[in-house]
Amino acid sequence: MRTIAVEEHFVTPAFVQGPGKGFLDRFKNSGPRGVLISERLFEMGDKRIAEMDAAGIDMQLLSLNSPGVEQAEPAEAIAGARDANDFLAEAIKRHPTRFAGLAALPIQDPAEAAKEFERCVRQLGFKGTNINGHTRGRYLDDLFFSPILACADTLGVPIYLHPTVPHKPVADALYGGFSPSVSGVLASSGWGWHIETAVHLLRMILGGVFDRHPKLQVVIGHMGEGIPFMLPRMNRNLTPQLTKLARPFGDYLRQNVHYTFGGFNFAPTFLNLLLEIGVDRIMFSADYPYGSMEEAKSFLQHLPVSEADRERIAHGNAERLFGL
Ligand code: ZN
């Protein structure tokens, strides 16, 4: 069964000295696993491919690791995005059947971001962009970012909306007050990343992004960042009379959004997503190197779905959405 993993990460030497300065620190104190993760993030050749082979993964759709360039000064973000995209394009050139790419974009400067987006898709053959959440507290519903959304629409490629740490005032108010390590995990992988990403998507819907761009497709990971659980409630309470949107709230979540595993290899969470959204919008991902490709593949192989649906999740939906 061809298997495409669509939320897989890398870093570049320039990234960890520039927009991602300090990024490697968290791995230094986390023992052998931390060392392994940081090695794997840099490795874009034979070792990564050997691991993919061992896990039965045919292709990784790659994106620059969060925080990406989104929190940097505009000039640093422009240079950082270009470096990461060129680095990724070289890796894809060496292994065109095993790697595909999502563009990093300097979204602080929407005109430059649109130019880089176009270069990545038209010249480098990338399949969309990966945006790491807010930019210093600004979200994609802000009309400031319109050129980037219009560009995705024109190019006909999706936006992967990836988590990032919440904006500092949000993190302090909601997640502060515990030990630094508890607050840190609560604000990130324990809860905050996911809720932050979910709210970001809800803001895009309520801000009319998908009324202005009805064909635009957004991808979120982590089995839907909690959204499927809340979907019936939001659909009932955020009515078109209230929101003044063109469609019922749930329609946007079923017509403009795709969902991936992202290391959430939890059967009840998957079943909730399947029941609310349907199989045509669910895609496999491992969130490498944080999630294990073997575990994700085994989870996929044991899902209680038909073989035809397993194929849709493993590769068919990704092939259609990203043109792979
Ligand atoms: Zn990820």
Short mmCIF file of C-alpha atoms and ligand atoms in Angstrom, two decimals:
data_model
loop_
_atom_site.label_atom_id
_atom_site.label_comp_id
_atom_site.label_asym_id
_atom_site.label_seq_id
_atom_site.Cartn_x
_atom_site.Cartn_y
_atom_site.Cartn_z
CA MET A 1 0.00 0.00 0.00
CA ARG A 2 1.58 3.28 -1.12
CA THR A 3 1.88 5.47 1.99
CA ILE A 4 2.45 9.23 1.90
CA ALA A 5 3.20 11.08 5.15
CA VAL A 6 2.16 14.72 4.85
CA GLU A 7 3.36 16.46 8.05
CA GLU A 8 7.07 15.70 8.23
CA HIS A 9 9.77 18.14 9.24
CA PHE A 10 13.32 19.30 8.66
CA VAL A 11 15.62 22.18 9.63
CA THR A 12 18.58 23.82 7.92
CA PRO A 13 21.88 25.09 9.39
CA ALA A 14 20.87 28.69 8.52
CA PHE A 15 17.47 28.25 10.19
CA VAL A 16 18.91 27.24 13.57
CA GLN A 17 21.27 30.23 13.46
CA GLY A 18 18.62 32.65 12.21
CA PRO A 19 14.82 32.53 12.56
CA GLY A 20 15.06 29.33 14.62
CA LYS A 21 17.78 30.60 16.96
CA GLY A 22 17.53 28.78 20.30
CA PHE A 23 15.38 26.09 18.70
CA LEU A 24 17.91 23.31 19.33
CA ASP A 25 18.28 24.17 23.03
CA ARG A 26 15.25 22.16 24.03
CA PHE A 27 16.84 19.00 22.61
CA LYS A 28 20.17 19.48 24.40
CA ASN A 29 18.69 18.68 27.81
CA SER A 30 16.38 15.88 26.78
CA GLY A 31 18.86 13.01 26.63
CA PRO A 32 19.49 10.58 23.77
CA ARG A 33 16.00 11.07 22.30
CA GLY A 34 16.62 14.80 21.99
CA VAL A 35 19.97 14.25 20.28
CA LEU A 36 18.35 11.80 17.86
CA ILE A 37 15.52 14.20 17.03
CA SER A 38 17.90 17.04 16.25
CA GLU A 39 20.08 14.76 14.07
CA ARG A 40 17.05 13.53 12.19
CA LEU A 41 15.79 17.06 11.51
CA PHE A 42 18.99 17.92 9.62
CA GLU A 43 19.26 14.61 7.77
CA MET A 44 17.66 14.78 4.31
CA GLY A 45 19.34 11.89 2.58
CA ASP A 46 20.00 8.18 2.77
CA LYS A 47 19.48 7.80 6.52
CA ARG A 48 16.02 9.37 6.39
CA ILE A 49 15.12 7.24 3.40
CA ALA A 50 16.34 4.07 5.12
CA GLU A 51 14.05 4.88 8.04
CA MET A 52 11.15 5.47 5.66
CA ASP A 53 11.85 2.11 4.00
CA ALA A 54 11.94 0.34 7.37
CA ALA A 55 8.55 1.85 8.31
CA GLY A 56 6.92 1.33 4.91
CA ILE A 57 6.63 5.04 4.06
CA ASP A 58 6.93 5.83 0.35
CA MET A 59 6.96 9.60 0.47
CA GLN A 60 7.37 12.45 2.96
CA LEU A 61 5.75 15.80 2.25
CA LEU A 62 8.23 18.05 4.05
CA SER A 63 7.90 21.36 5.86
CA LEU A 64 10.33 23.56 7.77
CA ASN A 65 9.97 22.87 11.48
CA SER A 66 7.85 25.19 13.65
CA PRO A 67 8.38 28.04 14.56
CA GLY A 68 9.42 28.43 10.92
CA VAL A 69 10.13 32.02 9.95
CA GLU A 70 6.80 33.39 11.21
CA GLN A 71 8.11 35.10 14.36
CA ALA A 72 11.19 36.73 12.78
CA GLU A 73 11.72 40.29 11.55
CA PRO A 74 10.54 40.63 7.93
CA ALA A 75 14.05 40.83 6.37
CA GLU A 76 15.23 37.77 8.30
CA ALA A 77 12.01 35.91 7.42
CA ILE A 78 12.41 36.65 3.70
CA ALA A 79 16.01 35.36 3.66
CA GLY A 80 15.17 32.43 5.98
CA ALA A 81 12.25 31.25 3.86
CA ARG A 82 14.31 31.38 0.69
CA ASP A 83 17.15 29.42 2.31
CA ALA A 84 14.80 26.73 3.62
CA ASN A 85 12.97 26.43 0.32
CA ASP A 86 16.17 26.14 -1.71
CA PHE A 87 17.55 23.57 0.77
CA LEU A 88 14.34 21.54 0.45
CA ALA A 89 14.30 21.82 -3.33
CA GLU A 90 17.82 20.35 -3.46
CA ALA A 91 16.79 17.39 -1.30
CA ILE A 92 13.74 16.79 -3.54
CA LYS A 93 15.95 16.97 -6.64
CA ARG A 94 18.12 14.17 -5.22
CA HIS A 95 15.10 12.03 -4.25
CA PRO A 96 12.15 13.12 -6.40
CA THR A 97 10.06 10.01 -5.77
CA ARG A 98 10.58 10.06 -1.99
CA PHE A 99 10.30 13.73 -1.00
CA ALA A 100 7.89 16.54 -1.84
CA GLY A 101 7.75 20.02 -0.36
CA LEU A 102 5.62 22.69 1.26
CA ALA A 103 6.94 26.25 1.07
CA ALA A 104 8.06 28.33 4.05
CA LEU A 105 6.78 31.89 3.58
CA PRO A 106 7.74 35.26 5.10
CA ILE A 107 4.10 36.08 5.79
CA GLN A 108 5.10 39.24 7.75
CA ASP A 109 5.57 40.75 4.27
CA PRO A 110 2.57 39.47 2.29
CA ALA A 111 3.74 40.82 -1.08
CA GLU A 112 7.14 39.09 -0.70
CA ALA A 113 5.42 35.97 0.63
CA ALA A 114 3.18 35.79 -2.43
CA LYS A 115 6.23 36.13 -4.70
CA GLU A 116 8.08 33.36 -2.85
CA PHE A 117 4.95 31.18 -2.84
CA GLU A 118 4.69 31.48 -6.60
CA ARG A 119 8.40 30.75 -7.08
CA CYS A 120 8.16 27.64 -4.89
CA VAL A 121 5.11 26.21 -6.65
CA ARG A 122 5.84 27.26 -10.25
CA GLN A 123 9.64 26.86 -10.31
CA LEU A 124 10.51 24.42 -7.51
CA GLY A 125 7.43 22.21 -7.89
CA PHE A 126 6.26 22.54 -4.28
CA LYS A 127 2.75 21.35 -3.42
CA GLY A 128 1.51 24.13 -1.14
CA THR A 129 2.67 26.06 1.90
CA ASN A 130 3.04 25.31 5.58
CA ILE A 131 2.20 28.25 7.86
CA ASN A 132 3.15 27.95 11.51
CA GLY A 133 0.21 29.63 13.19
CA HIS A 134 0.03 33.27 14.17
CA THR A 135 2.68 35.88 13.37
CA ARG A 136 3.29 37.75 16.62
CA GLY A 137 -0.39 37.60 17.48
CA ARG A 138 -1.80 38.18 13.99
CA TYR A 139 -3.93 35.49 12.39
CA LEU A 140 -4.74 34.69 8.77
CA ASP A 141 -8.26 36.15 8.98
CA ASP A 142 -6.52 39.56 9.14
CA LEU A 143 -7.00 41.22 5.73
CA PHE A 144 -3.29 42.09 5.88
CA PHE A 145 -2.60 38.49 4.77
CA SER A 146 -5.06 38.51 1.83
CA PRO A 147 -2.34 38.41 -0.88
CA ILE A 148 -1.10 35.08 0.48
CA LEU A 149 -4.57 33.52 0.57
CA ALA A 150 -5.33 34.86 -2.91
CA CYS A 151 -2.05 33.35 -4.11
CA ALA A 152 -2.93 29.90 -2.71
CA ASP A 153 -6.29 30.21 -4.45
CA THR A 154 -4.73 31.19 -7.80
CA LEU A 155 -2.06 28.49 -7.61
CA GLY A 156 -4.70 25.94 -6.58
CA VAL A 157 -2.60 24.57 -3.70
CA PRO A 158 -3.46 24.07 -0.02
CA ILE A 159 -2.24 25.81 3.13
CA TYR A 160 -1.10 23.49 5.93
CA LEU A 161 -1.84 25.30 9.18
CA HIS A 162 0.72 23.99 11.67
CA PRO A 163 0.77 24.69 15.43
CA THR A 164 3.07 27.17 17.08
CA VAL A 165 3.42 28.38 20.65
CA PRO A 166 0.57 30.78 21.52
CA HIS A 167 1.24 34.52 21.53
CA LYS A 168 2.92 35.47 24.83
CA PRO A 169 -0.04 37.33 26.45
CA VAL A 170 -2.26 34.33 25.65
CA ALA A 171 0.30 31.86 27.00
CA ASP A 172 0.82 33.88 30.20
CA ALA A 173 -2.90 34.29 30.91
CA LEU A 174 -4.04 30.77 30.07
CA TYR A 175 -1.07 28.56 30.82
CA GLY A 176 1.14 30.41 33.31
CA GLY A 177 1.33 29.89 37.05
CA PHE A 178 2.65 26.35 37.16
CA SER A 179 6.24 25.14 37.11
CA PRO A 180 7.97 26.33 33.92
CA SER A 181 8.01 22.79 32.54
CA VAL A 182 4.31 22.15 33.28
CA SER A 183 3.28 25.56 31.89
CA GLY A 184 5.51 24.91 28.87
CA VAL A 185 3.91 21.59 27.97
CA LEU A 186 0.40 22.83 28.79
CA ALA A 187 0.95 25.75 26.39
CA SER A 188 2.32 23.46 23.66
CA SER A 189 2.04 19.72 23.04
CA GLY A 190 -0.21 19.07 26.07
CA TRP A 191 -2.98 21.41 24.94
CA GLY A 192 -2.04 24.95 23.80
CA TRP A 193 -0.63 24.20 20.32
CA HIS A 194 -3.79 22.40 19.35
CA ILE A 195 -6.35 24.83 20.72
CA GLU A 196 -4.34 27.71 19.24
CA THR A 197 -4.47 26.09 15.79
CA ALA A 198 -8.16 25.24 16.12
CA VAL A 199 -9.03 28.84 17.08
CA HIS A 200 -6.91 30.10 14.19
CA LEU A 201 -8.98 28.05 11.75
CA LEU A 202 -12.26 29.16 13.37
CA ARG A 203 -11.10 32.78 12.97
CA MET A 204 -10.43 32.16 9.27
CA ILE A 205 -13.96 30.81 8.81
CA LEU A 206 -15.63 33.60 10.80
CA GLY A 207 -13.45 36.22 9.07
CA GLY A 208 -14.96 35.16 5.75
CA VAL A 209 -11.75 33.75 4.24
CA PHE A 210 -13.64 30.86 2.65
CA ASP A 211 -16.47 33.08 1.42
CA ARG A 212 -13.84 35.18 -0.38
CA HIS A 213 -11.98 32.02 -1.53
CA PRO A 214 -14.58 29.23 -1.71
CA LYS A 215 -12.16 26.74 -3.27
CA LEU A 216 -9.29 27.36 -0.82
CA GLN A 217 -8.24 24.24 1.11
CA VAL A 218 -6.58 24.26 4.54
CA VAL A 219 -4.98 21.21 6.15
CA ILE A 220 -4.72 20.73 9.91
CA GLY A 221 -2.97 17.92 11.76
CA HIS A 222 -3.41 16.12 15.07
CA MET A 223 -6.72 14.47 14.07
CA GLY A 224 -8.34 17.88 13.68
CA GLU A 225 -6.92 19.76 16.70
CA GLY A 226 -10.07 19.03 18.75
CA ILE A 227 -12.42 20.50 16.14
CA PRO A 228 -14.38 17.33 15.24
CA PHE A 229 -15.37 16.95 18.91
CA MET A 230 -16.80 20.49 18.96
CA LEU A 231 -18.21 20.54 15.42
CA PRO A 232 -21.89 19.77 16.16
CA ARG A 233 -21.98 22.35 18.93
CA MET A 234 -20.32 25.06 16.82
CA ASN A 235 -22.57 24.25 13.88
CA ARG A 236 -25.65 24.66 16.06
CA ASN A 237 -24.62 27.85 17.88
CA LEU A 238 -22.66 29.75 15.22
CA THR A 239 -25.65 30.01 12.86
CA PRO A 240 -25.55 31.79 9.47
CA GLN A 241 -28.00 34.39 10.89
CA LEU A 242 -25.38 35.22 13.51
CA THR A 243 -22.18 34.87 11.48
CA LYS A 244 -23.56 36.35 8.21
CA LEU A 245 -21.51 33.68 6.43
CA ALA A 246 -22.66 32.13 3.14
CA ARG A 247 -22.77 28.57 4.50
CA PRO A 248 -23.52 26.79 7.79
CA PHE A 249 -20.42 26.64 10.00
CA GLY A 250 -19.92 22.89 9.68
CA ASP A 251 -19.92 23.13 5.88
CA TYR A 252 -16.61 25.01 5.93
CA LEU A 253 -15.08 22.30 8.11
CA ARG A 254 -16.34 19.63 5.68
CA GLN A 255 -15.65 21.44 2.38
CA ASN A 256 -12.54 23.58 2.94
CA VAL A 257 -10.47 21.59 5.46
CA HIS A 258 -8.47 18.36 5.37
CA TYR A 259 -7.22 16.53 8.46
CA THR A 260 -4.13 14.43 9.20
CA PHE A 261 -2.97 12.07 11.96
CA GLY A 262 0.13 14.02 13.14
CA GLY A 263 1.06 11.44 15.77
CA PHE A 264 -2.46 11.22 17.21
CA ASN A 265 -2.55 7.47 16.79
CA PHE A 266 -5.66 7.17 18.97
CA ALA A 267 -8.56 5.11 17.63
CA PRO A 268 -11.44 6.93 19.42
CA THR A 269 -10.13 10.31 18.20
CA PHE A 270 -9.86 8.94 14.66
CA LEU A 271 -13.40 7.55 14.76
CA ASN A 272 -14.77 10.91 15.90
CA LEU A 273 -13.01 12.60 12.96
CA LEU A 274 -14.23 9.93 10.54
CA LEU A 275 -17.85 10.25 11.72
CA GLU A 276 -17.91 14.06 11.60
CA ILE A 277 -15.89 14.70 8.44
CA GLY A 278 -15.79 11.53 6.33
CA VAL A 279 -12.95 9.48 4.89
CA ASP A 280 -12.22 11.65 1.84
CA ARG A 281 -10.60 14.38 3.95
CA ILE A 282 -8.38 12.30 6.23
CA MET A 283 -4.69 11.80 5.43
CA PHE A 284 -1.82 9.88 6.93
CA SER A 285 1.04 11.70 8.65
CA ALA A 286 3.62 10.78 11.29
CA ASP A 287 4.93 14.20 12.39
CA TYR A 288 8.48 12.90 11.95
CA PRO A 289 10.84 13.05 13.77
CA TYR A 290 8.58 13.69 16.81
CA GLY A 291 6.19 10.88 15.98
CA SER A 292 7.32 7.40 15.00
CA MET A 293 6.71 6.41 11.38
CA GLU A 294 6.47 2.72 12.42
CA GLU A 295 3.81 3.46 15.03
CA ALA A 296 1.79 5.61 12.65
CA LYS A 297 1.98 2.97 9.92
CA SER A 298 0.91 0.23 12.31
CA PHE A 299 -1.99 2.42 13.51
CA LEU A 300 -3.05 2.92 9.88
CA GLN A 301 -2.87 -0.81 9.17
CA HIS A 302 -5.09 -1.63 12.14
CA LEU A 303 -7.76 1.04 11.65
CA PRO A 304 -11.29 -0.42 11.57
CA VAL A 305 -11.99 0.74 7.99
CA SER A 306 -12.39 -1.01 4.62
CA GLU A 307 -9.28 -1.64 2.51
CA ALA A 308 -10.51 0.95 0.00
CA ASP A 309 -10.79 3.57 2.75
CA ARG A 310 -7.36 2.62 4.12
CA GLU A 311 -5.92 3.31 0.64
CA ARG A 312 -7.67 6.70 0.56
CA ILE A 313 -6.12 7.65 3.90
CA ALA A 314 -2.68 6.19 3.09
CA HIS A 315 -2.22 7.91 -0.27
CA GLY A 316 -5.32 8.56 -2.40
CA ASN A 317 -6.51 11.71 -0.65
CA ALA A 318 -2.99 13.17 -0.51
CA GLU A 319 -2.39 12.41 -4.19
CA ARG A 320 -5.58 14.25 -5.12
CA LEU A 321 -5.15 17.25 -2.80
CA PHE A 322 -1.42 17.87 -3.31
CA GLY A 323 -1.10 16.49 -6.84
CA LEU A 324 1.46 13.86 -5.79
ZN ZN B 1 4.39 18.91 13.07
#
